[in-house]
PDB file of C-alpha atoms in Angstrom:
ATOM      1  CA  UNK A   1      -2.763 -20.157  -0.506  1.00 65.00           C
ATOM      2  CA  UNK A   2      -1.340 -19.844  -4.110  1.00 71.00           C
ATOM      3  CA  UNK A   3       1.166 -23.008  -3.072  1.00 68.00           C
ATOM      4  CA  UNK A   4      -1.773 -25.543  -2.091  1.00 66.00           C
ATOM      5  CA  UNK A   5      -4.691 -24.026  -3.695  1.00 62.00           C
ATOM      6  CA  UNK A   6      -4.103 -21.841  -7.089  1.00 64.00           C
ATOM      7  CA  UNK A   7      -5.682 -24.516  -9.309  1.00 71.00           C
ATOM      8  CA  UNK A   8      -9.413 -22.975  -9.381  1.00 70.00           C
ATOM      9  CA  UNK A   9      -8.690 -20.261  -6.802  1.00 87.00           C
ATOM     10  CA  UNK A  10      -7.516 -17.224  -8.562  1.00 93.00           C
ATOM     11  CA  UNK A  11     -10.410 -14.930  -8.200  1.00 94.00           C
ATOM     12  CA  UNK A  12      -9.947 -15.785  -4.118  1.00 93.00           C
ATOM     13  CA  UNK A  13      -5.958 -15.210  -4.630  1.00 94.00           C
ATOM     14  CA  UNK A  14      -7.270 -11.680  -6.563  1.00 96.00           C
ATOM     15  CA  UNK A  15      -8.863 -10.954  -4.012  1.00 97.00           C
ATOM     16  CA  UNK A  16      -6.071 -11.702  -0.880  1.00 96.00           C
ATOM     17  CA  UNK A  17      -3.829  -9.429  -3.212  1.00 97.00           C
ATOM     18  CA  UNK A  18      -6.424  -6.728  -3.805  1.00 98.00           C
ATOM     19  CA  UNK A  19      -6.923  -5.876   0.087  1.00 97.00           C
ATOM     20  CA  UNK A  20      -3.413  -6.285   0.776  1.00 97.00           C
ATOM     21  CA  UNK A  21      -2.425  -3.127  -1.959  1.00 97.00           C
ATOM     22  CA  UNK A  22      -1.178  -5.447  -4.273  1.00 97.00           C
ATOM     23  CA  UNK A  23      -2.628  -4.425  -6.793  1.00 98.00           C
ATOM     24  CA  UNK A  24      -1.074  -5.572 -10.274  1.00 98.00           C
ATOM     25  CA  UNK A  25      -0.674  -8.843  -8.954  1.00 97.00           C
ATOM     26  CA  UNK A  26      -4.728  -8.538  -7.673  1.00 97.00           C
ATOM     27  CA  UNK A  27      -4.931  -8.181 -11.571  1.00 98.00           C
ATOM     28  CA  UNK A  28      -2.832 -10.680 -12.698  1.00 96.00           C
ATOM     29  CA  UNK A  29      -4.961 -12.867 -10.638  1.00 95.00           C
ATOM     30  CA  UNK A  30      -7.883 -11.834 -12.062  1.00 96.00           C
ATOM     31  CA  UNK A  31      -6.784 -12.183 -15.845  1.00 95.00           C
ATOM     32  CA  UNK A  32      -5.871 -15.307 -14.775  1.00 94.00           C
ATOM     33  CA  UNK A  33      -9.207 -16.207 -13.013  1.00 94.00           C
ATOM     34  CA  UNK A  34     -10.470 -15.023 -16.417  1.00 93.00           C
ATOM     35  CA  UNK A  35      -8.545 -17.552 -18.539  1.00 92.00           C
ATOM     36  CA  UNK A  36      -9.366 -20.863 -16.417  1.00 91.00           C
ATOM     37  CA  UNK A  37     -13.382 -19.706 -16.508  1.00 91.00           C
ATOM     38  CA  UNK A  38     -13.229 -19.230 -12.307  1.00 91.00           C
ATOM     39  CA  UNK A  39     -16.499 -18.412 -11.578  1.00 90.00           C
ATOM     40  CA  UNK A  40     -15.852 -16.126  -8.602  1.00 91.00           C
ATOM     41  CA  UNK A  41     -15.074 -13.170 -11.332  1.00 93.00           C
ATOM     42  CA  UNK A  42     -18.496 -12.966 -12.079  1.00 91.00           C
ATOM     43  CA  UNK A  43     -18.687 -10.976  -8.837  1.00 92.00           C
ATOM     44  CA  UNK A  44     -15.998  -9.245  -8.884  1.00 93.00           C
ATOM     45  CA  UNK A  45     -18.218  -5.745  -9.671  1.00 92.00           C
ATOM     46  CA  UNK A  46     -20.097  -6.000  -6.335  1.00 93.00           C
ATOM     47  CA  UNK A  47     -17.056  -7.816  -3.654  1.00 95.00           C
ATOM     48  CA  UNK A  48     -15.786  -5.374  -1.538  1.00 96.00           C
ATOM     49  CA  UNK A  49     -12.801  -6.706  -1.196  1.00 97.00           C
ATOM     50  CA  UNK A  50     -11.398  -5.159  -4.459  1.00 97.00           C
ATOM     51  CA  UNK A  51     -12.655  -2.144  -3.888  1.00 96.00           C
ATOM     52  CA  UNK A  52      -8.842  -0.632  -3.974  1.00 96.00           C
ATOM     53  CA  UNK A  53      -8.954  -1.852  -7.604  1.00 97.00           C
ATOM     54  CA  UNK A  54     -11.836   0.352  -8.650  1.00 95.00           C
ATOM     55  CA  UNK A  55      -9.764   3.995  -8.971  1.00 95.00           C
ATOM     56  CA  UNK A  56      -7.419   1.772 -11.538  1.00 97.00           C
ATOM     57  CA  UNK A  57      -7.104   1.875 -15.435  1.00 97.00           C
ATOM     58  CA  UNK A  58      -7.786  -1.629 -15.416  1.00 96.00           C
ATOM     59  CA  UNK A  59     -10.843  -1.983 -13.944  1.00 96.00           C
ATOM     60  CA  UNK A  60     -13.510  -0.928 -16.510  1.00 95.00           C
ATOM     61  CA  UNK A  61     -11.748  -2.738 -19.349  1.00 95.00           C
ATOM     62  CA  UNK A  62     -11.927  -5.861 -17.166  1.00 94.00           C
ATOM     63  CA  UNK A  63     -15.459  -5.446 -15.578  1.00 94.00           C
ATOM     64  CA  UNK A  64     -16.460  -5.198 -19.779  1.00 93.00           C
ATOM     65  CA  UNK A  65     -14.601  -8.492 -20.434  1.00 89.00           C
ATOM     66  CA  UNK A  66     -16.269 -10.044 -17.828  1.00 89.00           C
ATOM     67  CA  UNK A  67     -19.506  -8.483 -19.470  1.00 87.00           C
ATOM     68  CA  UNK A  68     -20.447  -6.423 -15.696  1.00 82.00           C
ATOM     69  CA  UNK A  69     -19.357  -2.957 -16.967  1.00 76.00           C
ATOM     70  CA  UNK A  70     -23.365  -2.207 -17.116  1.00 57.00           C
TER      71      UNK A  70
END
């Protein structure tokens, strides 16, 4: 996935990470999802599949970046 398709993909490679336990790199993704304007972290609050993220430092100061920490 990240060798074919990481151009536009990096809330999708988040997410792969997230449910694996990979958890900084589910961030890293994420940050990076951030930085190219991927819309898929607009729903990153509400997808189960980074649900393992939630307990983490991380995640509020994210979700507030985003502008979903309400």
């Amino acid at each position: 996935l990240i060798e074919n398709h990481s151009d536009g993909n990096a809330f999708q490679i988040a997410e792969v990470h997230a449910m694996r336990g990979e958890i900084d790199l589910a961030f890293q993704w994420l940050e990076r999802g951030i930085s190219e304007r991927d819309a898929g972290v607009t729903h990153a609050r509400m997808d189960p599949r980074l649900r393992k993220l939630h307990g983490d430092p991380r995640w509020v100061p994210l979700l507030t970046r985003i502008g979903l920490d309400s």
